C-alpha cells in the first residue's frame, strides 16, 4: 500500500501540453539552482530563529500544556466556540473537515461520540453568529478566542459580545471559566486582558504568522478538544519537514510544487492556480491553501490568483472554462488513493447507466478525476495530480507542511516577503477609522 503523497507532474510539462503552455526541460534545469539558493536562504533564516513555522513540527513542548487542557475541556464541555478569522480559523477548519468528516475516520468518530463539537466563527454576519449564540447551552460551552495580534476588529467584537453574555449568565468571576485566549505571549490587548482578568491562555510564537499558525495552539488546542490526534498530525508534519529541510533543487514535493507554480506563472502566462480536490473533506484544505498563497505571495504586483474548485461537482460548472476558456490557469487535482465506501452502484439494463453497474461509487469519482486530467491535457491546459494515500492525521500534517514550505520557497523565488500582509493590515486600519468617524 502506498504511504507517501504522490505528485504526477507529467501534465505540466511541454511534452504533454506543448512548449507554449508547458515547462520545458531547459526551464526545469534552470530552476534547480534558483531553488537550491532559495532553500539555502530559508535554512539560514531558520537557523537564525526567523522561520518559526518551520520548527513547529519538531517542537513537542506545547503539547505538554495543550493535551491536558483539551482533556479537561472534553470532560467538562459539550461545545467549543472558536472566535477567530483568517489564519486564526482556516487551518483549524481544514483539520476539522478532513479529520472529522472523512469516511476513513468513521471508527474514530464512534470513539469521539462524547467529544465536544467545535464551532468556528470566522465571520461577523449576524445571521450566522446570533443563532449560534442563542442555541448553545452555555453551562456546557467553552469559548476559545484566537487572535495573534489581539487587535482584529471582527474577533474583538465577537469576544466583547460573548463576554457580556457570559458575565450576565455566570457573574463577574465565573464567566472566566468559559474562556481560553490564544494570542501573542507578551503584547496586544488580548494578552493585557488575560493578565488583568487572570484568564486561561495559550501563546502563539511571535515568529509564526497567522496563516502559518495551524500547528501552534491556534489549531492544535481546538483540534485536540474535538478529538483529533494532534500528535499524529505533528508526526506527519515532522516527516515532511525533515524531507523539505534536506532537499536541494527540485527534490521533494514542496520544491516541485514551487517550481511548477513559479515557472507556469512567470514563463507560461498562467496567473491563476486552481486547487480542485476530488473529496468533499478536502474543500476546507483548499480554502486554507487559497489564503496561504494569496496573502503570502500577492505583493508588489506579483503572485498567482489561487482559486478552489470541487470535483466532481464543478465538472458541471467551471470546468467548461478551465478546458475551453482562456488558457491562463494551472489546475491541481487533489484526490486520495482510497476511501471507505460501502456503496456499490446497482446493475441496470438501462443502456445509459449500465457501464457503471456493479462499480463502487468511489471508482466513479476516481474515474472522473482521471477524465478531467485527460480532458485538460488534451486541451493543452497544464494539470498536476496530487494523490494522498488516505485521509488521516499524519497525511494531512504532511500535506499542510509541504504547502507551507512551498509558499516559503515561492516567496524567495518571487523575491517578496511571504510573511507579512500590508494589504490586509490596511483594511483593518480603515475599518477602525470608519467606525470611529
Ligand atoms: O495570516 C494572517 O496574518 C492573517 O490572515 C491573520 O491571521 C488574520 O488577519 C487574523 O489576525 P489575528 O490572528 O491577529 O486576529
XYZ file of C-alpha atoms and ligand atoms in Angstrom:
452
model
C 0.000 0.000 0.000
C 1.328 3.440 -0.961
C 2.227 5.511 2.083
C 3.500 8.734 0.569
C 1.824 11.643 -1.189
C 2.204 11.142 -4.946
C 2.673 14.044 -7.350
C 2.120 13.399 -11.040
C 3.643 16.423 -12.758
C 3.813 14.988 -16.259
C 0.769 17.056 -17.273
C 2.528 20.387 -16.715
C 5.499 19.595 -18.924
C 5.948 20.766 -22.517
C 5.947 17.218 -23.821
C 2.387 16.827 -22.504
C 0.810 20.216 -23.232
C 3.257 21.773 -25.705
C 6.081 24.311 -25.196
C 3.793 27.354 -25.128
C 1.874 26.118 -22.092
C 4.166 23.538 -20.501
C 7.516 23.614 -18.757
C 10.482 22.706 -20.946
C 13.373 20.534 -19.825
C 15.657 23.582 -20.064
C 13.373 25.591 -17.748
C 13.255 22.720 -15.268
C 17.044 22.538 -15.287
C 17.253 26.326 -14.980
C 15.081 26.490 -11.871
C 17.216 23.991 -9.923
C 19.968 26.443 -8.898
C 17.359 29.104 -8.048
C 15.580 26.631 -5.790
C 18.832 25.495 -4.200
C 19.675 29.111 -3.404
C 16.144 29.644 -2.019
C 16.480 26.547 0.178
C 19.837 27.794 1.418
C 18.344 31.165 2.371
C 15.415 29.508 4.172
C 17.814 27.253 6.067
C 19.821 30.307 7.152
C 16.655 32.130 8.292
C 15.570 29.067 10.199
C 18.962 28.803 11.894
C 18.618 32.468 12.892
C 15.228 31.732 14.507
C 13.338 33.772 11.905
C 11.283 30.996 10.342
C 9.154 29.972 13.292
C 6.599 27.915 11.359
C 9.307 25.532 10.150
C 10.201 24.411 13.673
C 6.632 23.763 14.826
C 6.505 20.088 13.772
C 9.686 19.408 15.749
C 8.554 21.088 18.959
C 6.579 18.885 21.317
C 6.782 21.173 24.364
C 3.453 22.938 23.710
C 1.677 19.547 23.718
C 2.511 19.165 27.416
C 0.063 22.004 28.043
C -2.369 21.539 25.172
C -3.196 17.859 25.689
C -4.141 18.012 29.400
C -6.094 21.230 28.829
C -8.021 19.624 25.952
C -8.742 16.604 28.117
C -10.242 18.860 30.787
C -12.373 20.548 28.170
C -13.639 17.213 26.839
C -14.581 16.234 30.361
C -16.466 19.398 31.195
C -17.872 20.934 27.974
C -20.067 19.825 25.056
C -19.284 22.780 22.800
C -16.180 24.791 21.976
C -16.819 28.083 20.173
C -13.747 29.377 18.353
C -13.706 33.123 17.665
C -11.039 33.901 15.059
C -10.619 34.892 11.424
C -8.180 34.299 8.558
C -5.126 32.412 9.769
C -6.751 32.049 13.174
C -9.553 29.914 11.698
C -8.850 28.432 8.275
C -6.242 25.854 9.312
C -8.497 24.550 12.060
C -11.406 24.362 9.632
C -9.238 22.327 7.228
C -8.279 19.908 10.007
C -11.862 19.547 11.207
C -13.307 18.846 7.807
C -10.626 16.362 6.773
C -10.112 14.541 10.049
C -13.629 14.556 11.487
C -15.765 14.233 8.352
C -13.940 11.837 6.039
C -15.359 8.333 5.813
C -11.921 6.951 6.723
C -12.346 8.441 10.191
C -15.652 6.678 10.888
C -14.211 4.400 13.520
C -12.564 7.378 15.270
C -15.894 9.120 15.028
C -17.508 6.437 17.160
C -14.761 6.947 19.760
C -15.411 10.653 19.531
C -19.125 10.454 20.294
C -18.568 12.122 23.635
C -16.226 14.815 22.308
C -17.298 18.463 22.222
C -18.477 19.972 18.967
C -16.149 22.727 17.814
C -17.905 25.692 16.135
C -15.592 28.002 14.197
C -16.995 31.549 13.958
C -14.866 33.281 11.335
C -17.418 35.804 10.156
C -19.448 38.501 11.827
C -22.595 38.259 9.748
C -25.223 38.312 12.493
C -27.277 35.755 10.541
C -24.652 33.143 11.346
C -23.407 34.302 14.732
C -26.605 35.218 16.551
C -28.498 31.917 16.081
C -25.452 30.028 17.349
C -25.278 32.159 20.485
C -28.983 31.552 21.091
C -28.897 27.802 20.650
C -25.871 26.920 22.829
C -26.141 25.517 26.333
C -23.671 27.956 27.892
C -23.078 25.875 31.005
C -21.523 23.312 28.673
C -19.754 25.783 26.352
C -16.155 26.964 26.268
C -15.076 29.913 24.119
C -11.608 29.934 22.578
C -10.768 33.479 21.416
C -7.928 33.326 18.895
C -6.135 36.423 17.652
C -2.389 36.650 17.349
C -2.368 40.443 17.295
C -5.293 40.697 19.704
C -6.409 43.713 17.691
C -8.613 42.259 14.960
C -11.985 44.039 14.929
C -14.106 41.032 13.942
C -12.723 38.783 16.666
C -12.709 41.643 19.173
C -16.395 42.391 18.514
C -17.357 38.726 18.866
C -15.371 38.451 22.077
C -16.989 41.529 23.624
C -20.466 40.214 22.786
C -19.715 36.761 24.210
C -18.007 38.126 27.288
C -21.021 40.286 28.045
C -23.307 37.283 27.588
C -21.158 35.104 29.864
C -20.907 37.779 32.552
C -24.678 38.159 32.608
C -25.156 34.403 32.862
C -22.406 33.460 35.291
C -21.441 36.644 37.150
C -18.325 38.775 37.330
C -15.923 35.928 38.213
C -17.277 32.620 36.924
C -17.554 33.815 33.293
C -13.793 33.400 33.156
C -14.122 29.611 33.453
C -15.678 29.628 29.985
C -12.864 31.474 28.186
C -9.492 30.429 26.808
C -7.497 33.053 24.920
C -4.862 32.251 22.272
C -2.694 35.267 21.464
C 0.814 36.743 21.450
C 2.770 35.774 24.586
C 3.558 39.344 25.605
C 1.886 42.048 23.559
C -1.555 43.169 22.390
C -4.858 43.964 24.107
C -5.914 40.330 24.477
C -2.724 39.491 26.365
C -3.298 42.528 28.570
C -6.814 41.258 29.291
C -5.509 37.776 30.076
C -3.146 39.264 32.643
C -5.674 41.679 34.091
C -8.539 39.165 34.373
C -6.473 36.053 35.068
C -7.834 34.163 32.041
C -6.564 30.804 30.849
C -4.422 31.300 27.752
C -2.105 29.876 25.113
C 0.651 31.651 23.234
C 1.242 31.984 19.515
C 5.008 32.162 18.938
C 5.873 35.725 17.835
C 7.886 34.429 14.864
C 4.910 32.495 13.414
C 2.456 34.427 11.216
C -1.319 33.872 11.407
C -1.703 31.786 8.245
C 1.291 29.619 9.212
C -0.025 29.012 12.738
C -2.179 25.918 12.301
C 0.398 23.740 14.107
C 0.542 26.080 17.138
C -2.157 26.157 19.869
C -4.223 28.137 17.310
C -5.095 24.892 15.523
C -3.856 22.229 17.903
C -5.868 23.111 21.022
C -9.352 23.213 19.464
C -8.459 20.252 17.227
C -7.420 18.236 20.308
C -10.663 19.258 22.056
C -12.573 17.787 19.098
C -10.680 14.513 19.411
C -8.234 14.935 16.509
C -4.968 13.078 17.037
C -2.683 16.120 17.091
C 0.388 14.045 17.971
C -0.023 12.035 14.751
C -0.677 15.287 12.894
C 2.651 16.696 14.108
C 4.398 13.384 13.342
C 3.294 13.640 9.719
C 4.311 17.283 9.548
C 7.707 16.465 11.037
C 8.429 13.724 8.472
C 7.572 16.169 5.671
C 9.581 18.988 7.303
C 12.683 16.839 7.577
C 12.372 15.895 3.891
C 11.952 19.577 2.957
C 14.951 20.707 5.024
C 17.195 18.036 3.450
C 16.085 18.654 -0.144
C 18.017 20.620 -2.708
C 16.983 21.839 -6.153
C 13.748 20.258 -7.379
C 13.852 17.351 -4.927
C 10.724 16.615 -2.949
C 7.071 17.573 -3.055
C 7.293 21.181 -1.824
C 10.135 22.158 -4.166
C 8.424 20.575 -7.164
C 5.173 22.371 -6.385
C 7.056 25.667 -6.017
C 8.939 25.145 -9.304
C 5.758 24.328 -11.218
C 3.755 27.275 -9.845
C 6.583 29.744 -10.415
C 7.535 28.606 -13.922
C 3.951 28.392 -15.149
C 3.176 31.882 -13.852
C 6.340 33.662 -14.926
C 7.240 31.812 -18.169
C 3.926 30.487 -19.438
C 1.400 33.189 -18.521
C -0.617 31.136 -16.028
C -1.558 33.776 -13.430
C -4.293 31.575 -11.920
C -3.712 28.464 -9.811
C -6.759 26.286 -9.146
C -6.756 23.630 -6.437
C -9.525 21.134 -7.152
C -9.985 18.403 -4.546
C -11.937 15.307 -5.507
C -13.065 14.752 -1.903
C -15.595 16.867 -0.014
C -13.456 16.582 3.095
C -10.611 18.492 1.390
C -12.594 21.597 0.421
C -11.535 23.478 3.538
C -7.944 22.494 2.885
C -8.332 24.232 -0.477
C -9.714 27.342 1.299
C -6.691 27.301 3.596
C -4.376 26.983 0.575
C -6.077 29.918 -1.160
C -5.455 32.178 1.833
C -1.896 30.944 2.361
C -0.938 31.518 -1.261
C -2.799 34.803 -1.813
C -1.835 36.537 1.417
C 1.790 35.394 1.296
C 2.733 35.949 -2.341
C 0.283 38.580 -3.617
C 2.627 41.554 -3.274
C 4.420 44.179 -5.346
C 2.216 43.392 -8.353
C 3.306 39.739 -8.264
C 1.654 36.409 -7.490
C -0.827 33.959 -8.956
C -4.508 34.191 -8.069
C -5.335 30.981 -6.197
C -8.846 29.568 -6.587
C -10.607 26.471 -5.436
C -12.993 24.174 -7.256
C -14.535 20.828 -6.243
C -14.625 17.579 -8.176
C -16.861 16.097 -9.368
C -19.390 18.905 -8.667
C -17.556 21.605 -10.620
C -17.127 19.387 -13.674
C -20.648 20.658 -14.339
C -19.683 24.283 -13.739
C -16.278 25.961 -14.054
C -14.612 23.016 -15.786
C -16.007 24.263 -19.101
C -13.992 27.470 -18.588
C -10.902 25.571 -17.462
C -10.914 23.333 -20.558
C -12.134 25.753 -23.173
C -11.793 29.335 -21.872
C -8.577 31.383 -21.706
C -5.525 29.156 -21.284
C -4.311 31.150 -18.267
C -4.612 28.610 -15.442
C -2.813 25.688 -13.923
C -5.041 23.130 -12.223
C -4.037 20.833 -9.351
C -6.338 17.862 -8.907
C -6.145 16.611 -5.314
C -7.527 13.175 -4.579
C -6.988 10.090 -2.433
C -5.981 6.572 -3.369
C -8.548 5.011 -1.052
C -11.782 5.784 0.725
C -14.140 3.793 2.944
C -17.054 3.364 0.622
C -19.674 0.670 1.035
C -21.836 1.996 -1.797
C -21.966 -0.117 -4.919
C -23.886 1.168 -7.911
C -26.627 -1.411 -8.654
C -26.521 -3.187 -12.002
C -29.069 -1.992 -14.500
C -30.253 -2.808 -18.022
C -30.661 0.891 -18.693
C -28.102 1.368 -21.511
C -27.067 4.900 -20.419
C -26.054 3.739 -16.922
C -25.129 0.074 -17.426
C -21.380 0.880 -17.795
C -21.124 1.704 -14.088
C -23.361 -1.028 -12.665
C -21.595 -3.113 -10.039
C -18.844 -0.500 -9.519
C -18.050 1.159 -6.212
C -19.192 4.807 -6.107
C -15.614 5.874 -5.322
C -14.419 4.192 -8.534
C -16.700 6.590 -10.401
C -15.222 9.582 -8.548
C -11.683 8.421 -9.348
C -12.594 7.903 -12.988
C -14.000 11.445 -13.083
C -10.729 12.869 -11.706
C -8.749 10.967 -14.321
C -11.154 12.037 -17.064
C -10.714 15.677 -16.019
C -6.941 15.279 -16.111
C -7.076 13.848 -19.625
C -9.542 16.481 -20.866
C -7.348 19.301 -19.542
C -4.238 17.781 -21.032
C -5.878 17.257 -24.418
C -6.793 20.953 -24.384
C -3.149 21.789 -23.551
C -4.027 23.042 -20.056
C -1.253 22.312 -17.523
C -2.520 19.936 -14.862
C -0.963 18.408 -11.735
C -2.396 15.412 -9.936
C -1.674 15.109 -6.235
C -2.813 11.859 -4.654
C -2.910 11.286 -0.901
C -2.543 7.668 0.205
C -5.536 8.176 2.513
C -7.098 10.761 4.819
C -5.509 10.509 8.246
C -3.729 12.837 10.668
C -0.122 12.140 9.549
C -1.010 12.582 5.872
C -2.835 15.868 6.484
C 0.039 17.085 8.697
C 2.490 16.285 5.894
C 0.330 17.963 3.263
C -0.040 21.146 5.330
C 3.680 21.421 5.873
C 4.506 20.718 2.209
C 2.284 23.626 1.142
C 3.732 25.934 3.812
C 7.274 25.154 2.658
C 6.247 25.573 -0.968
C 4.914 29.051 -0.156
C 8.122 29.962 1.695
C 10.090 28.847 -1.391
C 7.783 30.830 -3.666
C 8.420 33.924 -1.544
C 12.122 33.506 -2.258
C 11.609 32.870 -5.979
C 9.321 35.895 -6.421
C 11.519 37.964 -4.093
C 8.593 39.023 -1.886
C 8.220 38.794 1.879
C 5.895 35.792 2.257
C 5.355 36.549 5.933
C 3.782 39.996 6.016
C 0.366 41.211 4.794
C 0.356 45.008 4.347
C -2.840 44.942 2.245
C -4.767 43.094 4.969
C -3.428 45.414 7.671
C -4.575 48.456 5.674
C -8.151 47.093 5.645
C -8.022 46.633 9.426
C -6.921 50.247 9.961
C -9.583 51.646 7.616
C -12.363 49.672 9.356
C -11.337 51.183 12.674
C -11.253 54.674 11.200
C -14.687 54.317 9.582
C -16.383 53.292 12.804
C -14.597 55.972 14.782
C -15.912 58.719 12.479
O -2.290 35.379 8.089
C -2.548 36.398 8.689
O -1.686 37.077 9.273
C -3.980 36.901 8.768
O -4.836 36.160 7.966
C -4.447 36.833 10.215
O -4.461 35.506 10.641
C -5.841 37.434 10.361
O -5.864 38.750 9.874
C -6.271 37.435 11.822
O -5.311 38.093 12.591
P -5.220 37.907 14.148
O -4.891 36.481 14.443
O -4.156 38.844 14.590
O -6.570 38.268 14.697
